[in-house]
mmCIF file of C-alpha atoms and ligand atoms in Angstrom:
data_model
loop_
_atom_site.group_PDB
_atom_site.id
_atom_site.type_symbol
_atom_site.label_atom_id
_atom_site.label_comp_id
_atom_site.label_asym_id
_atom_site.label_seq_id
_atom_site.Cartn_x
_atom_site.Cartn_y
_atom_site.Cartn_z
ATOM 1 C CA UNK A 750 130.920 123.431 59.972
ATOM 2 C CA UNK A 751 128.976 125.581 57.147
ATOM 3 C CA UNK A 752 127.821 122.436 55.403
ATOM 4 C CA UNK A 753 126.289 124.873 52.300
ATOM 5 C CA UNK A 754 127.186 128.265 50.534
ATOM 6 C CA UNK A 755 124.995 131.087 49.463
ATOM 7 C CA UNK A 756 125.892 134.187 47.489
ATOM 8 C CA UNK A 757 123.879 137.074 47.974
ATOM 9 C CA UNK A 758 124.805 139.753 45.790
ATOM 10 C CA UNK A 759 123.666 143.447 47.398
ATOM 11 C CA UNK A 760 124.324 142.000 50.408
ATOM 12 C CA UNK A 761 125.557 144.906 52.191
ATOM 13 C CA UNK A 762 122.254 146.892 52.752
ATOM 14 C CA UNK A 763 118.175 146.162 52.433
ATOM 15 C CA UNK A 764 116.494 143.345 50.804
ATOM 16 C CA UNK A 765 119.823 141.653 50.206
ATOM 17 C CA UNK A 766 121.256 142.190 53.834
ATOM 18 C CA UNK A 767 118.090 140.447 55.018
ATOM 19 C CA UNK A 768 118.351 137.542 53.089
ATOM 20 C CA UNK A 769 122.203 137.265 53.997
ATOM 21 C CA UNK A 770 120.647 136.865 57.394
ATOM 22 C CA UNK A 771 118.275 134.097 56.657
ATOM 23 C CA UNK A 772 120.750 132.270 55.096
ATOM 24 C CA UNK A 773 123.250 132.780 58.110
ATOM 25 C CA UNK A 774 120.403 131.637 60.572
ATOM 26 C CA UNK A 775 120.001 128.223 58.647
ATOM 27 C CA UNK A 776 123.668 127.677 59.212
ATOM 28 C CA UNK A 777 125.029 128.662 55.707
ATOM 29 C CA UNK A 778 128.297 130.188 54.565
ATOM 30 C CA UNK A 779 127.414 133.742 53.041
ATOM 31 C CA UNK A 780 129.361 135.102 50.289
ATOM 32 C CA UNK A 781 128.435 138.885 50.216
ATOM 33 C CA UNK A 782 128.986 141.155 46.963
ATOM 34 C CA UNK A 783 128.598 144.589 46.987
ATOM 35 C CA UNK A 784 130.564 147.411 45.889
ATOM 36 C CA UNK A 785 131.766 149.040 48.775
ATOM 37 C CA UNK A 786 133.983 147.066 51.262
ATOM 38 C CA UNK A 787 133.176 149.374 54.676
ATOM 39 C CA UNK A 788 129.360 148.169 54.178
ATOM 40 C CA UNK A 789 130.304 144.604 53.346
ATOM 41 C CA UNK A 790 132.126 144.417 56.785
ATOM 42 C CA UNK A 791 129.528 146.452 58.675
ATOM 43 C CA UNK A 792 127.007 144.055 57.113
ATOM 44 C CA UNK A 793 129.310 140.826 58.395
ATOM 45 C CA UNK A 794 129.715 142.731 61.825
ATOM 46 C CA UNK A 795 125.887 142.583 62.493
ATOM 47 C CA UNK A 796 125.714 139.246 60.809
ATOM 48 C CA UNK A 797 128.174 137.793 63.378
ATOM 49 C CA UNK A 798 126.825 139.605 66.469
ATOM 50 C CA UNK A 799 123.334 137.508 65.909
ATOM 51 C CA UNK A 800 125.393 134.946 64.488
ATOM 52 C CA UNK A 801 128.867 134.192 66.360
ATOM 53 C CA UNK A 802 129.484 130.849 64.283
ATOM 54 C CA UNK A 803 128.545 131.923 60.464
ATOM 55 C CA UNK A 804 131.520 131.564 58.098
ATOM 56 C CA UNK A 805 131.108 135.347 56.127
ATOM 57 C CA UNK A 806 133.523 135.936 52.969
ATOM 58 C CA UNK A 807 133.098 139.480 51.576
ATOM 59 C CA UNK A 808 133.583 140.349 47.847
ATOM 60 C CA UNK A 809 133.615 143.658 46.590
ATOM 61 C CA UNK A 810 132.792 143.437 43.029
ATOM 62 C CA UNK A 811 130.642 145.994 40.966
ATOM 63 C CA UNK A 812 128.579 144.757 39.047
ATOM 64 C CA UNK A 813 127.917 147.255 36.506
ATOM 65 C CA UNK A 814 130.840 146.139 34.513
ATOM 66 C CA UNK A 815 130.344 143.667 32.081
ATOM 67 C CA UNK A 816 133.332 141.589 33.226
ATOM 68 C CA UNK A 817 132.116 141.189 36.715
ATOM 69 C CA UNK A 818 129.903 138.399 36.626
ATOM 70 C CA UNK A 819 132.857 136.165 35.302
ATOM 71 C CA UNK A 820 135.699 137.869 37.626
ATOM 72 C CA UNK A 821 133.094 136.610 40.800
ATOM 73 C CA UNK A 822 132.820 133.172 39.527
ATOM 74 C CA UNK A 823 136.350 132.849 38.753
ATOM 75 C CA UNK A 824 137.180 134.449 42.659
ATOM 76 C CA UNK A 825 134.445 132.073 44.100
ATOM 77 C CA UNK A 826 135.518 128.923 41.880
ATOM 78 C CA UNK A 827 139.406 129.755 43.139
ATOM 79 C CA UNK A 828 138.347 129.943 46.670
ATOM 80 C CA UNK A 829 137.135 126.323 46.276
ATOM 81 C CA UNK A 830 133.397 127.545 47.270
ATOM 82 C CA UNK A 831 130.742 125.687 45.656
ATOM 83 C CA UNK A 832 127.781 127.629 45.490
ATOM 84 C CA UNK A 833 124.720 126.191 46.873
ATOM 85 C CA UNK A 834 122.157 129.197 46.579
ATOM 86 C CA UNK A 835 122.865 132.177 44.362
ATOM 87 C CA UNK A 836 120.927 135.055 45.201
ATOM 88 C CA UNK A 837 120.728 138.064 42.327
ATOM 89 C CA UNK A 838 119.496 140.961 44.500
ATOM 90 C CA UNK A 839 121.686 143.398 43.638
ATOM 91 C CA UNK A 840 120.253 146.423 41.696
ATOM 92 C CA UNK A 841 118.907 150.097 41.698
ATOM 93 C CA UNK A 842 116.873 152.505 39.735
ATOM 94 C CA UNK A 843 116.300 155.976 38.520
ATOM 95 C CA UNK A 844 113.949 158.555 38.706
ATOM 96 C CA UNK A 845 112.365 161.458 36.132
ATOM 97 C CA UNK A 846 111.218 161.660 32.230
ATOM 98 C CA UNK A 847 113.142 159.186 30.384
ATOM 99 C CA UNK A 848 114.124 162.524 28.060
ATOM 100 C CA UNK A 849 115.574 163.910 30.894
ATOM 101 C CA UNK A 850 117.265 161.364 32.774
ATOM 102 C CA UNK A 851 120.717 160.162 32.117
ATOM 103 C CA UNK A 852 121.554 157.236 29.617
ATOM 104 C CA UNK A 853 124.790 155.985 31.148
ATOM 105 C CA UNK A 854 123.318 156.105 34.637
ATOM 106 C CA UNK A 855 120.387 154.024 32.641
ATOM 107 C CA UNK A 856 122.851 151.493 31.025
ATOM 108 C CA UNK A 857 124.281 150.772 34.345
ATOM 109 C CA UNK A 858 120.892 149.881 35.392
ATOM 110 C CA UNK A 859 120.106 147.241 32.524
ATOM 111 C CA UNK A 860 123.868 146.003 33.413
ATOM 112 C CA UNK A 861 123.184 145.381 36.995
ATOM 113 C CA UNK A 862 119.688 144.672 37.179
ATOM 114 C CA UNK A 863 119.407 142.147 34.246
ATOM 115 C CA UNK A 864 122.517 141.701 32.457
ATOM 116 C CA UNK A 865 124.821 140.676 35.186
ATOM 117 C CA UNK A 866 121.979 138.698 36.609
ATOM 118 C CA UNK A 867 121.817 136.376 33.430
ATOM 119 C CA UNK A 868 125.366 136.059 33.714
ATOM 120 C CA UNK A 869 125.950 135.129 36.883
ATOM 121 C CA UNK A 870 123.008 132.753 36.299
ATOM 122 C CA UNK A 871 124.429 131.129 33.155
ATOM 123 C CA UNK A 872 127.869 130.593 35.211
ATOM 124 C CA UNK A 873 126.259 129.387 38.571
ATOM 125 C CA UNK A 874 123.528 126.993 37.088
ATOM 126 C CA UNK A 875 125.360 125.290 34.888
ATOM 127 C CA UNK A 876 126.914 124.054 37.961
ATOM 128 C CA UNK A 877 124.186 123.538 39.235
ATOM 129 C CA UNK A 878 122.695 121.618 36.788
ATOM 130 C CA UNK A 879 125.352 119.193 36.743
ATOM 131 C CA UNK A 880 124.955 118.457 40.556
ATOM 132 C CA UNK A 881 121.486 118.111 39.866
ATOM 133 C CA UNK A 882 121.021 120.125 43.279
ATOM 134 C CA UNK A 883 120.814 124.034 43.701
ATOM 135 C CA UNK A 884 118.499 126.919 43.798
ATOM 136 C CA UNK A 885 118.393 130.176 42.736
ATOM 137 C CA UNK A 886 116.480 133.290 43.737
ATOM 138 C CA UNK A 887 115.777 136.298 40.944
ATOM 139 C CA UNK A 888 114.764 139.857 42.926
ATOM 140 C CA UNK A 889 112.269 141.480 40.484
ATOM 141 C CA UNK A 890 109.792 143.961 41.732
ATOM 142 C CA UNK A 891 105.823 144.582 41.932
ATOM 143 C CA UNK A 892 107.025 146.819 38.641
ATOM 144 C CA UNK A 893 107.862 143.726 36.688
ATOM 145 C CA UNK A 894 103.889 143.460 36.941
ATOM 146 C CA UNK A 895 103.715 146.698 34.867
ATOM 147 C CA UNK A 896 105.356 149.154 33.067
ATOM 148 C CA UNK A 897 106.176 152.563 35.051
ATOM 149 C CA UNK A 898 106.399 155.821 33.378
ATOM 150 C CA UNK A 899 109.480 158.052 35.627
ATOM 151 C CA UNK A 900 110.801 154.923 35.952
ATOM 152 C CA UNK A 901 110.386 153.159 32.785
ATOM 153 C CA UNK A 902 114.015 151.855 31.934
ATOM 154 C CA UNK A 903 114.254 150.330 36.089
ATOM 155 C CA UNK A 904 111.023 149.124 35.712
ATOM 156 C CA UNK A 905 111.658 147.234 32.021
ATOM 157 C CA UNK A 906 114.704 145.239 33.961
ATOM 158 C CA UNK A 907 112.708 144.151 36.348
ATOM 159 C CA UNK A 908 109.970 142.652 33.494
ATOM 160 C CA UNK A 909 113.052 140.893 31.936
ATOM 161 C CA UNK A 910 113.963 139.450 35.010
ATOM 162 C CA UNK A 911 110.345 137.957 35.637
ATOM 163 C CA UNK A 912 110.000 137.065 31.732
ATOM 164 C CA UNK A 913 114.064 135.646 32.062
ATOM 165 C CA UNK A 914 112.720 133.545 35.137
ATOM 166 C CA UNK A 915 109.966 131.826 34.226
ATOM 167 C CA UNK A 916 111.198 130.957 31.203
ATOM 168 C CA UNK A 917 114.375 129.297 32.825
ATOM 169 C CA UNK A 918 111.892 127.901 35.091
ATOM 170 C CA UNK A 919 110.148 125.656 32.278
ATOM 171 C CA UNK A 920 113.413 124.460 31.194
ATOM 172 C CA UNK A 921 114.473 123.265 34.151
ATOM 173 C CA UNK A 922 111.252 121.194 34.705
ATOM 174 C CA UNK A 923 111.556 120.079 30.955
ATOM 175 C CA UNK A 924 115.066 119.096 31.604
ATOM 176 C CA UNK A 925 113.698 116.921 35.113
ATOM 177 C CA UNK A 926 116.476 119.143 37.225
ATOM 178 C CA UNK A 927 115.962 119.073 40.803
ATOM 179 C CA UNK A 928 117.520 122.649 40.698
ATOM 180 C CA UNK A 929 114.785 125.440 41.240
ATOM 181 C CA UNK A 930 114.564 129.587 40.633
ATOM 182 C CA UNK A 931 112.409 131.582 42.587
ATOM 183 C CA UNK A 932 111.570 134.825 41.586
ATOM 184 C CA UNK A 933 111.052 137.337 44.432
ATOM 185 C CA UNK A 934 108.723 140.438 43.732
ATOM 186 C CA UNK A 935 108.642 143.027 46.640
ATOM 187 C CA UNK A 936 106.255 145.774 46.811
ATOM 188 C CA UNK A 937 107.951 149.365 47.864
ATOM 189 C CA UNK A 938 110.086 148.542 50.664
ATOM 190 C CA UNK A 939 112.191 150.906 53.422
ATOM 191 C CA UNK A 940 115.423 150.834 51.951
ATOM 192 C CA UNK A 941 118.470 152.815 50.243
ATOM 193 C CA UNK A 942 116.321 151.982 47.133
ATOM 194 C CA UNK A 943 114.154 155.322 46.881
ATOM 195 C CA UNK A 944 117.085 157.490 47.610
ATOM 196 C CA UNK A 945 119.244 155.800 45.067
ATOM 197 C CA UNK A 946 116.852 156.245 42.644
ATOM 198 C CA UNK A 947 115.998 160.143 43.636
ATOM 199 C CA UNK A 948 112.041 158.919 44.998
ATOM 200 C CA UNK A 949 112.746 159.541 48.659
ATOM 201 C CA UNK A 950 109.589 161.754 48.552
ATOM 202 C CA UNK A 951 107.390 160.169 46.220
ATOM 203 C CA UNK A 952 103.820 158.485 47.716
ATOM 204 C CA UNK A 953 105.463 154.711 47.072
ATOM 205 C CA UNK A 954 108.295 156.080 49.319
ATOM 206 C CA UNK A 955 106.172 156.723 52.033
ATOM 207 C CA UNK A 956 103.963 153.034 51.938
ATOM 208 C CA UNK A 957 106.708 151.192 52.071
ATOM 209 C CA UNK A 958 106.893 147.697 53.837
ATOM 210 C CA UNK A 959 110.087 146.251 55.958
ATOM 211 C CA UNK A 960 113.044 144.370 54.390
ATOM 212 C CA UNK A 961 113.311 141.579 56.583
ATOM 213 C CA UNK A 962 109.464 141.183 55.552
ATOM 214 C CA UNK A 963 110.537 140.725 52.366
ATOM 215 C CA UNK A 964 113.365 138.733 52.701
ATOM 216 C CA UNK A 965 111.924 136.268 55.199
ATOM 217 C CA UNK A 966 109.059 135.621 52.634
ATOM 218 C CA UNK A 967 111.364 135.420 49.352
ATOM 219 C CA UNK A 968 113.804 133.028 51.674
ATOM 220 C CA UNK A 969 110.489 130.731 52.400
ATOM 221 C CA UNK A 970 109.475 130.645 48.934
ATOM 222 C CA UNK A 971 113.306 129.483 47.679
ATOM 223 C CA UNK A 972 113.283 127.079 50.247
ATOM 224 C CA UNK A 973 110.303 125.693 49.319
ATOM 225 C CA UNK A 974 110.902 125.749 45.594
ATOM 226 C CA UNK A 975 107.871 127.984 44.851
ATOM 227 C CA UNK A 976 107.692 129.728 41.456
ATOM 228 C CA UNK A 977 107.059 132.780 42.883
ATOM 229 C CA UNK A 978 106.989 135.185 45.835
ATOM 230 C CA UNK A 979 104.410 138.068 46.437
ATOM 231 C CA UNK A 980 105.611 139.353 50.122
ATOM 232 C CA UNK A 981 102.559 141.193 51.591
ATOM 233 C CA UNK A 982 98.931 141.131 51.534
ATOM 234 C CA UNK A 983 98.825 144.228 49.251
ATOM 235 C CA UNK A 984 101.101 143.261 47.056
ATOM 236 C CA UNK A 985 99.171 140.099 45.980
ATOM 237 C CA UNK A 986 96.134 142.239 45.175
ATOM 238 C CA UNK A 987 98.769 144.789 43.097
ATOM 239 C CA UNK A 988 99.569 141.485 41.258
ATOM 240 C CA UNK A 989 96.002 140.331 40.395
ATOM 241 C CA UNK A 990 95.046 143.675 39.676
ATOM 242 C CA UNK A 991 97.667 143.890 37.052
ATOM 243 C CA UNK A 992 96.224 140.901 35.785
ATOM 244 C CA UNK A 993 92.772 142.595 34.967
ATOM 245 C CA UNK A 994 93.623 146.308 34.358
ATOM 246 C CA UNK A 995 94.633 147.453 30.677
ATOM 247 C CA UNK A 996 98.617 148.402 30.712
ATOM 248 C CA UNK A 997 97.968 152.167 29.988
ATOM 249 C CA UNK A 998 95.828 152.285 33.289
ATOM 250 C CA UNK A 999 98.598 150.519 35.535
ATOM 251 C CA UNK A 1000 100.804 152.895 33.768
ATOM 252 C CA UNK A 1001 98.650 156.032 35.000
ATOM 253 C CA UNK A 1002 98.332 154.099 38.288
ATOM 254 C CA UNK A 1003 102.484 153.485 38.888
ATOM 255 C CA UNK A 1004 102.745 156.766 37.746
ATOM 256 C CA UNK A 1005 100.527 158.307 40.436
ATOM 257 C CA UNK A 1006 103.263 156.744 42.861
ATOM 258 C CA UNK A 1007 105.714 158.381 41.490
ATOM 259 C CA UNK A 1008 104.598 162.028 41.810
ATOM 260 C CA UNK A 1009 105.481 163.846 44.859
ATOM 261 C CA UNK A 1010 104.096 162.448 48.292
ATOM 262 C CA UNK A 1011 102.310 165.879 48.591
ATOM 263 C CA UNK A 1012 100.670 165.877 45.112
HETATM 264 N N1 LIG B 695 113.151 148.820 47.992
HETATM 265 C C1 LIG B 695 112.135 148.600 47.166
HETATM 266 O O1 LIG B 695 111.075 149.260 47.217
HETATM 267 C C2 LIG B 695 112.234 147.502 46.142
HETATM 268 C C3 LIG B 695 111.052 147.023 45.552
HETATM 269 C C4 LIG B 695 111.134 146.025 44.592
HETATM 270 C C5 LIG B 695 112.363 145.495 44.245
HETATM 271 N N2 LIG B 695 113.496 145.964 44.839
HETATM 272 C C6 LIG B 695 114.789 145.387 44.433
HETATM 273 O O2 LIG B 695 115.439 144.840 45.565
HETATM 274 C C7 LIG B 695 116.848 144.761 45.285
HETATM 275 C C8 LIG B 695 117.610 145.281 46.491
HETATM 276 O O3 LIG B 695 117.366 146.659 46.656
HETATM 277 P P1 LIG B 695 117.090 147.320 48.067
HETATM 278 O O4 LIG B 695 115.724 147.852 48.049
HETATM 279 O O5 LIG B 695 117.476 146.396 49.153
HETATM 280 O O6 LIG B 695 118.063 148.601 47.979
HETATM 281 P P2 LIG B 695 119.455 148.941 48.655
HETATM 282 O O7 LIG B 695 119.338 148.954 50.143
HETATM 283 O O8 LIG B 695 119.912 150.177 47.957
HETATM 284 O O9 LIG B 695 120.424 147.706 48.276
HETATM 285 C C9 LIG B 695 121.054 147.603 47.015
HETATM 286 C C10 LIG B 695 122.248 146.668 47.151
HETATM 287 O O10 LIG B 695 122.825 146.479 45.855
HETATM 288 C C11 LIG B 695 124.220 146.820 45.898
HETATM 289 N N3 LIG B 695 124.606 147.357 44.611
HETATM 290 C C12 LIG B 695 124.150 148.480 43.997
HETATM 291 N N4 LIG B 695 124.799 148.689 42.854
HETATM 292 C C13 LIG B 695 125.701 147.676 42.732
HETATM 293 C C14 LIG B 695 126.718 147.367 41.778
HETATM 294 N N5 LIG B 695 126.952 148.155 40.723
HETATM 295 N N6 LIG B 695 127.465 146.250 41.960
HETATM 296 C C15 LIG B 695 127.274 145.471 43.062
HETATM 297 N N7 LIG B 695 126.344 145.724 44.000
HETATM 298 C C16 LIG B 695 125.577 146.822 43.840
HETATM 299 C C17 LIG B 695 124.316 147.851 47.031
HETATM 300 O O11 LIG B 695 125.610 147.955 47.598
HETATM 301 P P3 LIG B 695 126.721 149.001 47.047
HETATM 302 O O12 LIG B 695 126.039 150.316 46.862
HETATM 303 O O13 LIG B 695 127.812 149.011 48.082
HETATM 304 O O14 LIG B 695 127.213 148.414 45.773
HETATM 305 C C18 LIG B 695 123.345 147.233 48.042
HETATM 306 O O15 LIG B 695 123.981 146.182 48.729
HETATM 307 C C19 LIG B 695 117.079 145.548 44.002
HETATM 308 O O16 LIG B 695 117.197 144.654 42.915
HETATM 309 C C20 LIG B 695 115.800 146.365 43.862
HETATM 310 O O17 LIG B 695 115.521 146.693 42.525
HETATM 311 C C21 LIG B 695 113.468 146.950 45.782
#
């Protein structure tokens, strides 16, 4: 009945949960990777209450491993699933002086937020590619806009991932594919994210915007094939402000949104 498949990895929570559910709306098999299997099947349970027909498979991969991206494509190529929309959402950050915060916690962070999203783009869009038919949506982050001192190794994925995406981007037109990649880049939004990352009470924690916000704009701009998503108002005027401000003034400014709500 699910005539396509999209895999949504961070499915299980935020951003990523909301764009499972856009996808599940439109009638699409959903493939959700997370780590932890008692959120992937809480995340399928609400998915099927608003959704009685979907078709949910749940893989528990983590994805900070290197051999993860390549374990997931083997499990989804084994399962016979031919993946129609990849979605790499999955990722986190960390908070504090980059002297004092810790390096392996910081690894893990370039391994899931960029590394394991080139790989599982290498593996999926080849594929896609050679069906000439596919899409392909990036999550990066207002911070891939500028660099973000207390946050500077999270917010230097996210600038690969924008850089990694719009370079793709060309080659695909250059190589006349049909298949697109959207890059989606949210502005502070309510989610695990800021108490992952130790930020629950900084001053971007408390302006934060909603997740199905996000995701229903992101989803719209994949759909459509756009380049680019900007969810918000306010986030569009972050992005052309980083176009006109020097980088050690957005650096004081992202800074500012780091420091204590109260400050
Ligand atoms: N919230 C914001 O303000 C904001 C702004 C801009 C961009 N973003 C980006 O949006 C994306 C989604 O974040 P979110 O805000 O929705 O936060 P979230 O609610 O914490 O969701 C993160 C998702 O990623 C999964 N995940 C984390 N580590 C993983 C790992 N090692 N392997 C596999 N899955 C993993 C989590 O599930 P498990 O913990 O079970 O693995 C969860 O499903 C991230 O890339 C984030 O950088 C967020």
């Amino acid at each position: 009945m699910n005539a396509q498949t999209a895999l949504i990895t961070g499915a299980s929570s935020g951003i990523g949960f909301e764009l499972a559910r856009c996808f599940a709306r439109d009638d699409y098999r959903v493939v959700l990777v997370a780590r932890h299997l008692a959120e992937l099947k809480e995340a399928a349970r609400l998915l099927h209450q608003e959704f009685e027909e979907v078709e949910i498979v749940l893989l528990p991969f983590d994805l900070s491993h290197p051999e993860t991206p390549a374990q997931l494509y083997a499990e989804t190529t084994a399962r016979g699933l031919q993946i129609d929309a990849l979605v790499n959402d999955a990722g986190f950050g960390e908070t504090g002086y980059f002297t004092d915060t810790d390096l392996a916690t910081e690894l893990a962070i370039i391994q899931v937020n960029a590394a394991a999203l080139v790989q599982l783009t290498k593996l999926y869009l080849r594929d896609m590619v050679a069906r000439n038919d596919g899409r392909i949506l990036q999550v990066g982050s207002l911070a891939s806009f500028t660099p973000s001192p207390c946050q500077a190794v999270y917010a230097a994925t996210k600038a690969f991932v924008l850089s990694f995406t719009e370079a793709v981007q060309h080659e695909l037109k250059q190589q006349k594919s049909a298949v697109t990649m959207t890059v989606l880049c949210p502005p502070p939004t309510d989610t695990n994210f800021f108490q992952v990352a130790h930020a629950e009470n900084t001053r971007a924690a408390n302006h934060t915007v909603s997740a199905r916000t996000v995701a229903e704009e992101g989803y719209d701009a994949l759909m459509e094939g756009d380049a680019r998503s900007l969810p918000t108002m306010s986030a569009k005027v972050n992005f052309f402000t980083s176009l006109v401000l020097p980088d050690s003034m957005l650096a004081t400014i992202m800074n500012s949104q780091l420091h204590a709500a109260d400050k």
